[in-house]
PDB file of C-alpha atoms in Angstrom:
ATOM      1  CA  UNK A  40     -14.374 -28.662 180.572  1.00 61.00           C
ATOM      2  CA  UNK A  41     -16.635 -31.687 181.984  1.00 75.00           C
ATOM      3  CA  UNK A  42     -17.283 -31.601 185.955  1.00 87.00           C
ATOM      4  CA  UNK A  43     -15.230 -34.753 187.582  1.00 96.00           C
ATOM      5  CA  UNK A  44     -17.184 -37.770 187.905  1.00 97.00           C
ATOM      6  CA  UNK A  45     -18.513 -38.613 191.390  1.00 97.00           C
ATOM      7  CA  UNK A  46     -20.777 -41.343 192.822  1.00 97.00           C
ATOM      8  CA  UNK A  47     -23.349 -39.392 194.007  1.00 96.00           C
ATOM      9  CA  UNK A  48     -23.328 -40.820 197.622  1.00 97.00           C
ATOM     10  CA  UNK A  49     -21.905 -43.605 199.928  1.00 98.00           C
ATOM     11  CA  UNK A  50     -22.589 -44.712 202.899  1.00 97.00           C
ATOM     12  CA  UNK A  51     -20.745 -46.928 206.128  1.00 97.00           C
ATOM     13  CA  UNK A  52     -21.744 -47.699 209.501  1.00 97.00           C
ATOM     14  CA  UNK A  53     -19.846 -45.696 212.616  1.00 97.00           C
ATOM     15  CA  UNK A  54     -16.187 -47.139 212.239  1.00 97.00           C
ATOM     16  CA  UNK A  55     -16.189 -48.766 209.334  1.00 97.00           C
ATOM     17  CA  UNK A  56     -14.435 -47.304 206.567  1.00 97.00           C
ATOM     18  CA  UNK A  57     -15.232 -45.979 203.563  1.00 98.00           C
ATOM     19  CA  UNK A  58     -13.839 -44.349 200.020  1.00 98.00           C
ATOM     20  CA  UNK A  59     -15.419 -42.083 197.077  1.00 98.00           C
ATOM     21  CA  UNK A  60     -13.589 -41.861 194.136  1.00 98.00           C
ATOM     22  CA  UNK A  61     -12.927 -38.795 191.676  1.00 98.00           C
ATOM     23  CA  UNK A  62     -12.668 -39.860 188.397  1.00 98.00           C
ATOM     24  CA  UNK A  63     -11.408 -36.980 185.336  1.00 96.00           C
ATOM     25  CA  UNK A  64      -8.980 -37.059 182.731  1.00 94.00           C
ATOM     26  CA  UNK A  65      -5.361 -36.608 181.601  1.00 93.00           C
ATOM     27  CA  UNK A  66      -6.261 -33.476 181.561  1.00 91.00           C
ATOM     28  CA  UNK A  67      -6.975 -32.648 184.830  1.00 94.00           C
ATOM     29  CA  UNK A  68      -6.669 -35.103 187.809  1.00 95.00           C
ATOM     30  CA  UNK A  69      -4.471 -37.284 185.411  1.00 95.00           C
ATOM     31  CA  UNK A  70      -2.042 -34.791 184.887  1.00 94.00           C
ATOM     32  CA  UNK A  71      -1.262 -32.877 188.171  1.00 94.00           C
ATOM     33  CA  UNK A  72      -1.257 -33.728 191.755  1.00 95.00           C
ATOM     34  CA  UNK A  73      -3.379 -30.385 192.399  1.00 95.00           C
ATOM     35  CA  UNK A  74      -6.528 -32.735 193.499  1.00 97.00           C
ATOM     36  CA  UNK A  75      -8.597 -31.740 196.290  1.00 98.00           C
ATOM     37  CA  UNK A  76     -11.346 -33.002 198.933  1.00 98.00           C
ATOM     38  CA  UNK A  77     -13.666 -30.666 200.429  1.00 98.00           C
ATOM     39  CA  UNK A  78     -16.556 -31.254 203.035  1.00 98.00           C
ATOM     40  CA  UNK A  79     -19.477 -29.394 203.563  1.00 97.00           C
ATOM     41  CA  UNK A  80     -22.231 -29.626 206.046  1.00 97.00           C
ATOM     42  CA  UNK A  81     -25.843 -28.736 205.275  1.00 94.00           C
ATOM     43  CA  UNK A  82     -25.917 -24.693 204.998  1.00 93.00           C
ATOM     44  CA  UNK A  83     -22.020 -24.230 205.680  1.00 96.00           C
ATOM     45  CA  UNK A  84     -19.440 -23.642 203.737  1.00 97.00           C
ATOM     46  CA  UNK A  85     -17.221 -26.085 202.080  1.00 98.00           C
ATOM     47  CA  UNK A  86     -13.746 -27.196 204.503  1.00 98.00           C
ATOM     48  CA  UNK A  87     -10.690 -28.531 202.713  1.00 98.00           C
ATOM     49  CA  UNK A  88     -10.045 -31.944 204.169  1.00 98.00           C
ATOM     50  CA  UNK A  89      -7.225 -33.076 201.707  1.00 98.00           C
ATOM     51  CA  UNK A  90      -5.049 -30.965 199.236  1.00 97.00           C
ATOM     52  CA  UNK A  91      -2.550 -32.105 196.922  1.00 97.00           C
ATOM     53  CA  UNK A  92      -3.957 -35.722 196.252  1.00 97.00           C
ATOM     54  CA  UNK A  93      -2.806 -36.965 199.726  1.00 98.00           C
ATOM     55  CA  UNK A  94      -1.755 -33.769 202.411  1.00 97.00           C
ATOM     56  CA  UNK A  95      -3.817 -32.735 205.470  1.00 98.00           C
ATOM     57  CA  UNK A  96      -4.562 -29.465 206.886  1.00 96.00           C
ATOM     58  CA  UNK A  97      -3.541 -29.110 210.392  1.00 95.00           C
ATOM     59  CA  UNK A  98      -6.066 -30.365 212.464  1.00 95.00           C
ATOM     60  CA  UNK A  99      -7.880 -32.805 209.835  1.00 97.00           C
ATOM     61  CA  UNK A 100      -8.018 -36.013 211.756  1.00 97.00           C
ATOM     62  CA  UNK A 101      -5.893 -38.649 210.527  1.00 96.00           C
ATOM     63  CA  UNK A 102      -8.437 -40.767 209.694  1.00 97.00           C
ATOM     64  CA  UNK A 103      -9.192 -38.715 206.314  1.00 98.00           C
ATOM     65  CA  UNK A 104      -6.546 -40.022 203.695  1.00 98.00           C
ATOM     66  CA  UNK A 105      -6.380 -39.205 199.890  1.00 98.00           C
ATOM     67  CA  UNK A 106      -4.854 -41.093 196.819  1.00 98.00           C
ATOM     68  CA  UNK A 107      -4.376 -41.102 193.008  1.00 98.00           C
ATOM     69  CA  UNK A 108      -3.936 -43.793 190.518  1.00 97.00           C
ATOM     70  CA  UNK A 109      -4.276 -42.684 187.016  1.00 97.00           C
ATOM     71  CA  UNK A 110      -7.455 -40.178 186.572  1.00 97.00           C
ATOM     72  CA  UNK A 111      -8.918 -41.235 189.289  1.00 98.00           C
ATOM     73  CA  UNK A 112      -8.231 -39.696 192.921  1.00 98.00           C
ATOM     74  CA  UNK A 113      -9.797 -41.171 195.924  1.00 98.00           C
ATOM     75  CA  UNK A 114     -10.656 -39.834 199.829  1.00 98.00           C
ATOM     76  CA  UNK A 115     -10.572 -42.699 201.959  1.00 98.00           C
ATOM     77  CA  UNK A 116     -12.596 -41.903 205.471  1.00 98.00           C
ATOM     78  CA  UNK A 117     -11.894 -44.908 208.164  1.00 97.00           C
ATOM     79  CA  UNK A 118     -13.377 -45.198 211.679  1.00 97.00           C
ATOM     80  CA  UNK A 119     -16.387 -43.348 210.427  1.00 97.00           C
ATOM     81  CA  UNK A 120     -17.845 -41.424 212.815  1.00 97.00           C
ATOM     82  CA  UNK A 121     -21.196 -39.627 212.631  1.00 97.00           C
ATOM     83  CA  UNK A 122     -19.676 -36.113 212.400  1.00 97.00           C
ATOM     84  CA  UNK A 123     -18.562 -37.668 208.765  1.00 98.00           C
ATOM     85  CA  UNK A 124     -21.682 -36.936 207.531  1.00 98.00           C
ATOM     86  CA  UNK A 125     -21.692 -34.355 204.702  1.00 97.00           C
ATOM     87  CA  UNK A 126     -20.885 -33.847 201.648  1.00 97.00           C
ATOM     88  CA  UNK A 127     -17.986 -34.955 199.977  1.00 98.00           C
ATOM     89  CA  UNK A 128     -16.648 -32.655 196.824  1.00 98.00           C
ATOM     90  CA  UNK A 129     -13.228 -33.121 194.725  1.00 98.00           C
ATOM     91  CA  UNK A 130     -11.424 -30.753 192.709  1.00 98.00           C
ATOM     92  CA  UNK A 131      -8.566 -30.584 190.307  1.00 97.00           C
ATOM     93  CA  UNK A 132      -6.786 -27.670 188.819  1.00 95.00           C
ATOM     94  CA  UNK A 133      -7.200 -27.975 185.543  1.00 92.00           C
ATOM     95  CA  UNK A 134      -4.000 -26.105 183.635  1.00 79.00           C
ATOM     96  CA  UNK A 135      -4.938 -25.967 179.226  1.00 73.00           C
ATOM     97  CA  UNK A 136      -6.871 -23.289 180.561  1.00 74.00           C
ATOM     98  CA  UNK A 137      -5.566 -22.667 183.845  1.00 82.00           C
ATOM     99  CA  UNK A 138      -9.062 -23.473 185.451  1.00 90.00           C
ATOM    100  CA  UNK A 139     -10.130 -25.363 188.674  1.00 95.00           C
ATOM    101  CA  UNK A 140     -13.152 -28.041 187.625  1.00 96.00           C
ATOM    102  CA  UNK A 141     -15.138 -29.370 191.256  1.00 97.00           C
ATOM    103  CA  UNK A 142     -16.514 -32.774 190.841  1.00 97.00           C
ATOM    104  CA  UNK A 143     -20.575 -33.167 191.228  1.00 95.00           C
ATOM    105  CA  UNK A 144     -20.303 -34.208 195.127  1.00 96.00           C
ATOM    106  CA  UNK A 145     -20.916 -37.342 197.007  1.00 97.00           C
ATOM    107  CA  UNK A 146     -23.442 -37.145 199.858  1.00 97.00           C
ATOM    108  CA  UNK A 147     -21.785 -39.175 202.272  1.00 98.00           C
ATOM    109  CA  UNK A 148     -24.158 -41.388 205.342  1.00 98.00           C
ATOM    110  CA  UNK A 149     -23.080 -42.905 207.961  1.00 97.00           C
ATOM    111  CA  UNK A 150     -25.684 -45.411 209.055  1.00 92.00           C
TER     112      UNK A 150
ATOM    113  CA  UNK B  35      -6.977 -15.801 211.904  1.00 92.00           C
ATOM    114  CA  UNK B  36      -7.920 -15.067 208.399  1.00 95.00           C
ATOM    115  CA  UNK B  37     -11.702 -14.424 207.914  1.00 97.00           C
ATOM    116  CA  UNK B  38     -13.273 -13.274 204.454  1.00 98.00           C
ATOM    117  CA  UNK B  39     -16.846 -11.972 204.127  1.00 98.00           C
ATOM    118  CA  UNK B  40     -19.042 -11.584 200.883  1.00 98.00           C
ATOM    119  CA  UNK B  41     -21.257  -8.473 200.894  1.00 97.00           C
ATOM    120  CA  UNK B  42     -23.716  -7.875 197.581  1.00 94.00           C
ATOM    121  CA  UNK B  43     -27.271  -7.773 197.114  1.00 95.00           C
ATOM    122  CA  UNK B  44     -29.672 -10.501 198.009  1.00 93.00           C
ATOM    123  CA  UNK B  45     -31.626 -10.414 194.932  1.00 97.00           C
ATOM    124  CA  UNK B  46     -30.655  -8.992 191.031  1.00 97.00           C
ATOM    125  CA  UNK B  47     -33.275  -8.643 187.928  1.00 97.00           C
ATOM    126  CA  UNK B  48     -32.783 -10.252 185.323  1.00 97.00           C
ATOM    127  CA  UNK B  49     -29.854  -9.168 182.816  1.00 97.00           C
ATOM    128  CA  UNK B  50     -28.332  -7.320 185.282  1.00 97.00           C
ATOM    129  CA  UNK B  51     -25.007  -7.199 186.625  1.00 98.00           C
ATOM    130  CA  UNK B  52     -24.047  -8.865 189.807  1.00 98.00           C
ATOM    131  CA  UNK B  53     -21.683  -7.097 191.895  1.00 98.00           C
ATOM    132  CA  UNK B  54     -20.223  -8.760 195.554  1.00 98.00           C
ATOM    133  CA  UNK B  55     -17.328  -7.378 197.484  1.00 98.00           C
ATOM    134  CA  UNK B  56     -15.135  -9.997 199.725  1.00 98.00           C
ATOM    135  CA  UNK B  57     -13.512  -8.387 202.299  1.00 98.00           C
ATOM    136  CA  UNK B  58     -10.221 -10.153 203.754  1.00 97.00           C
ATOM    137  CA  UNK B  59      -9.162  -9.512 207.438  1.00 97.00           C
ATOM    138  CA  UNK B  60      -6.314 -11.173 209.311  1.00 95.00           C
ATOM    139  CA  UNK B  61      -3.947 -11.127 206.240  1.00 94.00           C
ATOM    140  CA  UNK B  62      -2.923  -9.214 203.246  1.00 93.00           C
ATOM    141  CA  UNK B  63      -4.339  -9.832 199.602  1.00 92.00           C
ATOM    142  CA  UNK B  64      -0.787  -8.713 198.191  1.00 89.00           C
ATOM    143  CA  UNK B  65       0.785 -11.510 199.567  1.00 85.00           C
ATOM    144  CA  UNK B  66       2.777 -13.544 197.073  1.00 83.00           C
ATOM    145  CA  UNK B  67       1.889 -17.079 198.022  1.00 84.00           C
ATOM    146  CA  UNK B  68      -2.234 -17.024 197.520  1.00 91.00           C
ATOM    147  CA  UNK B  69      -5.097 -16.097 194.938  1.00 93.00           C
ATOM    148  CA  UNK B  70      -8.622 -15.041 195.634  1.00 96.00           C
ATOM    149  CA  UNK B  71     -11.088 -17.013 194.169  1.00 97.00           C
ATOM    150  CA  UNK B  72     -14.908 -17.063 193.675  1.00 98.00           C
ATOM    151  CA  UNK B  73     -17.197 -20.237 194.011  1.00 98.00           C
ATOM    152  CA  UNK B  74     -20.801 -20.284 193.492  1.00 98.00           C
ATOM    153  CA  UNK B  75     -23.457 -23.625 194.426  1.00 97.00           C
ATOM    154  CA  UNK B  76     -26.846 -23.457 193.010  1.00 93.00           C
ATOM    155  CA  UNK B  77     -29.735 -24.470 194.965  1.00 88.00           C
ATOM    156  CA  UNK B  78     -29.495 -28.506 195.460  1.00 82.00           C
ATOM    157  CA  UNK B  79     -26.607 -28.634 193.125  1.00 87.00           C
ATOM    158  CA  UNK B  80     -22.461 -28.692 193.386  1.00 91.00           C
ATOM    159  CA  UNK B  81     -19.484 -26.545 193.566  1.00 96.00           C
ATOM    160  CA  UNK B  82     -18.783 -24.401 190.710  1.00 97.00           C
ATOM    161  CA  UNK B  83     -15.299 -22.760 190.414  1.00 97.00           C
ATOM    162  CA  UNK B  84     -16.110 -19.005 188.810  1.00 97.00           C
ATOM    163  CA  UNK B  85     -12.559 -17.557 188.740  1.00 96.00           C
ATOM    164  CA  UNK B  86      -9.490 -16.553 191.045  1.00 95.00           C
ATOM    165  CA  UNK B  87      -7.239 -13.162 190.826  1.00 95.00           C
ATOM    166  CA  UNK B  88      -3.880 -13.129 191.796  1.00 91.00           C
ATOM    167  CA  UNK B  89      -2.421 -10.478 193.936  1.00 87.00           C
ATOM    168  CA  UNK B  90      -0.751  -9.335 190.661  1.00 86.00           C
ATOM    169  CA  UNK B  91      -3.817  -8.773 189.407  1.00 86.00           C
ATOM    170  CA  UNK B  92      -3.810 -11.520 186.998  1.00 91.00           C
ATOM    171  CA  UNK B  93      -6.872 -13.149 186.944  1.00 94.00           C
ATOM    172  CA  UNK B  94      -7.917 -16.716 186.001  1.00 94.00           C
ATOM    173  CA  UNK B  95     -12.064 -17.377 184.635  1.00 95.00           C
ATOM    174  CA  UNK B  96     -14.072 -20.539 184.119  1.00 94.00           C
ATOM    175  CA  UNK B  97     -14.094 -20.880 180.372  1.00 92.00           C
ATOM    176  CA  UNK B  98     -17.776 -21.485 180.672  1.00 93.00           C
ATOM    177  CA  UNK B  99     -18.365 -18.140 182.428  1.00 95.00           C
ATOM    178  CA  UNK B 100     -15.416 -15.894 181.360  1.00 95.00           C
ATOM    179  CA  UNK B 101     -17.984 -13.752 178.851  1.00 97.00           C
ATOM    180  CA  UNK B 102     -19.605 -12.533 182.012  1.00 98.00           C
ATOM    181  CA  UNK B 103     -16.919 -12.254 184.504  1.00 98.00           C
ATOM    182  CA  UNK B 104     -14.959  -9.641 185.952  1.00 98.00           C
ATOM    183  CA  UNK B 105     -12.752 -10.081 189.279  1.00 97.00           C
ATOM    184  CA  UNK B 106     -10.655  -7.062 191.024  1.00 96.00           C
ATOM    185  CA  UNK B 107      -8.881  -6.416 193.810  1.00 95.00           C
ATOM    186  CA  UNK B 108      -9.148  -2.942 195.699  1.00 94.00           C
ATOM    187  CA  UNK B 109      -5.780  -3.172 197.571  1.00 92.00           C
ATOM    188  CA  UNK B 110      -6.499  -0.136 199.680  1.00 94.00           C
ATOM    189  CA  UNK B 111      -9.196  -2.076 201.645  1.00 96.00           C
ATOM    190  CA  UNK B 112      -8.287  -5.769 201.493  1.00 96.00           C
ATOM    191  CA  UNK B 113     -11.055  -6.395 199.134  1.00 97.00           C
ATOM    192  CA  UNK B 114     -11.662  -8.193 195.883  1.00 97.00           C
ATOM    193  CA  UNK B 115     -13.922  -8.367 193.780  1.00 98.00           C
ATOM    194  CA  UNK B 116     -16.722  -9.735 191.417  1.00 98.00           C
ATOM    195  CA  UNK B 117     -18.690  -8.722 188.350  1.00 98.00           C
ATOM    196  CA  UNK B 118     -21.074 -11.296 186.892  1.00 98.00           C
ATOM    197  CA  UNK B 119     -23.220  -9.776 183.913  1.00 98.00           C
ATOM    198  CA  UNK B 120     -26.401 -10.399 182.329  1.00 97.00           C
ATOM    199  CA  UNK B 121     -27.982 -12.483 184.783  1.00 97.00           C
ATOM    200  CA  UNK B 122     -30.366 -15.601 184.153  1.00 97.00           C
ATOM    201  CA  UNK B 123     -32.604 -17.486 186.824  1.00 95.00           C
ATOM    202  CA  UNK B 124     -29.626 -19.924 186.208  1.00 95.00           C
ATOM    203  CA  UNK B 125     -27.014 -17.635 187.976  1.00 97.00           C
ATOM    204  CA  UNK B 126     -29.409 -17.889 191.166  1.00 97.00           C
ATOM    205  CA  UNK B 127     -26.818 -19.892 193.926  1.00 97.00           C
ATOM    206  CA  UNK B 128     -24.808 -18.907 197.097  1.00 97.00           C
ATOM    207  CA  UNK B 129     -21.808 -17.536 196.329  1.00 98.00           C
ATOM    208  CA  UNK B 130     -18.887 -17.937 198.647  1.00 98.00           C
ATOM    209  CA  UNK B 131     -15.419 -15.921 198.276  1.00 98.00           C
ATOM    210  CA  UNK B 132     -12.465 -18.205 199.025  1.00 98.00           C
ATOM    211  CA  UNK B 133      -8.429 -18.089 199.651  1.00 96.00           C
ATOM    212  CA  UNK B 134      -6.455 -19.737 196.731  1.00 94.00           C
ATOM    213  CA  UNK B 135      -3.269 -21.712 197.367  1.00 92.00           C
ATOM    214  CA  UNK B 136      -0.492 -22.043 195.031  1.00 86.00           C
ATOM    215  CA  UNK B 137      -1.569 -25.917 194.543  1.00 87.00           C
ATOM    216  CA  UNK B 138      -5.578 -24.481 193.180  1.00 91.00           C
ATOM    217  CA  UNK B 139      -7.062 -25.551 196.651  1.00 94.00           C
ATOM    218  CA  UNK B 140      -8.894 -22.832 198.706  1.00 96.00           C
ATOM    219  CA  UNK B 141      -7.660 -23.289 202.290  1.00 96.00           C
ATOM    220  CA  UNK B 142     -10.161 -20.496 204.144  1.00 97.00           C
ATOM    221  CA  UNK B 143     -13.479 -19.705 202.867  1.00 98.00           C
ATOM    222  CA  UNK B 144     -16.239 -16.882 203.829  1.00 98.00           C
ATOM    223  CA  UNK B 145     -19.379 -18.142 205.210  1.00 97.00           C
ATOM    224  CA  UNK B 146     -21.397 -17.748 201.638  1.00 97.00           C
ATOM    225  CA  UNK B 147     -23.926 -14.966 200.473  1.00 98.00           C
ATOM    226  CA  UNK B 148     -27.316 -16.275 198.901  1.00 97.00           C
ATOM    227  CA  UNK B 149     -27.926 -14.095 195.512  1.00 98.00           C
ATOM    228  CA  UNK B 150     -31.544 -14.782 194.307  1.00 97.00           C
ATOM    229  CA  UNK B 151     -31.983 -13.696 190.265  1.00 97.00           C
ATOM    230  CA  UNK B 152     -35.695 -12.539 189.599  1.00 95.00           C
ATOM    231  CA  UNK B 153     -37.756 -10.105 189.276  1.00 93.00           C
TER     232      UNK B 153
END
């Protein structure tokens, strides 16, 4: 059970717009649309952003989107804005085993 | 407003057994539609899933942990629960107790609880 494959950081200038990708298996992200997005500041704790590949929590600005295409899932941020800045983590349930696997995080900068 | 809170010791010798208590106000642990899950981040590092527990009871382990762990629930006082045996520098992270939806995402999480293994 391999940790999802994440670029380990990105960056954009303030409203740009920028994605990081999630990249498992059929296993996982290829084979359910259980795929999450998480953000965490420095010393807080993690904040879903996007569940089930593409859905927002109320009051997660529109401007955070989600997709999947294969076994990769993406988060799409647009109009950056400095706030954005944090880290970026994915997740995918993961059912042979009926496990949840993160991936290894994307620090994300907005110039 | 759901709120969850880790409580445990700061700091566990090694081989010992790590015990932390989440405590879950502003809704009920027996409801139906969520699990409880653990999460642990070592210093520096990423997210690390450790295992969720059902209101049934049934509970659900990281394969590359399930040797060493042990999740409850204690009904009586909203709490669940987690057992994490013999303890390695390795297990040293902030552990953070989370609600589990029905699609594996954790929608409300507790604020984290820092559990340093030394001696």
């Amino acid at each position: 059970q391999s940790a999802l494959t994440q670029p380990p950081s990105a960056s954009g200038s303030p409203g740009q717009s920028v994605t990081i990708s999630c990249t498992g298996s059929s296993s996982d992200v290829g084979a359910y649309n259980s795929v999450s997005w998480y953000q965490q500041h420095p010393g807080k704790a993690p904040k879903v952003m996007i569940y089930e590949v593409s859905k927002r929590p109320s009051g997660v600005p529109d401007r955070f989107s989600g997709s999947k295409s294969g076994n990769t899932a993406s988060l799409t941020v647009s109009g950056l804005q400095a706030e954005d800045e944090a880290d970026y983590y994915c997740s995918s349930f993961a059912g042979n085993n009926n496990y949840v696997v993160f991936g290894g995080g994307t620090k994300l900068a907005v110039l | 407003q759901v709120k969850l809170q880790e409580s445990g010791p700061g700091l566990v010798e090694p081989s010992e057994t790590l015990s932390l208590t989440c405590t879950v106000s502003g809704y009920s642990i027996i409801s139906r539609d969520y699990y409880w899950g653990w999460i642990r981040q070592s210093p520096g590092t990423g997210l690390e899933w450790i295992g969720s527990i059902h209101h049934s009871g049934g509970t659900y382990y990281n394969p590359s942990l399930k040797s060493r762990v042990t999740m409850s629930l204690d009904t009586s006082k909203n709490q669940f629960s987690l057992k994490l045996t013999s303890l390695t520098a390795a297990d040293t992270a902030v552990f953070y107790c989370a609600r589990g939806t029905g699609s594996w995402n954790f929608d409300h999480w507790g604020q984290g609880t820092l559990v340093t293994v030394s001696s």
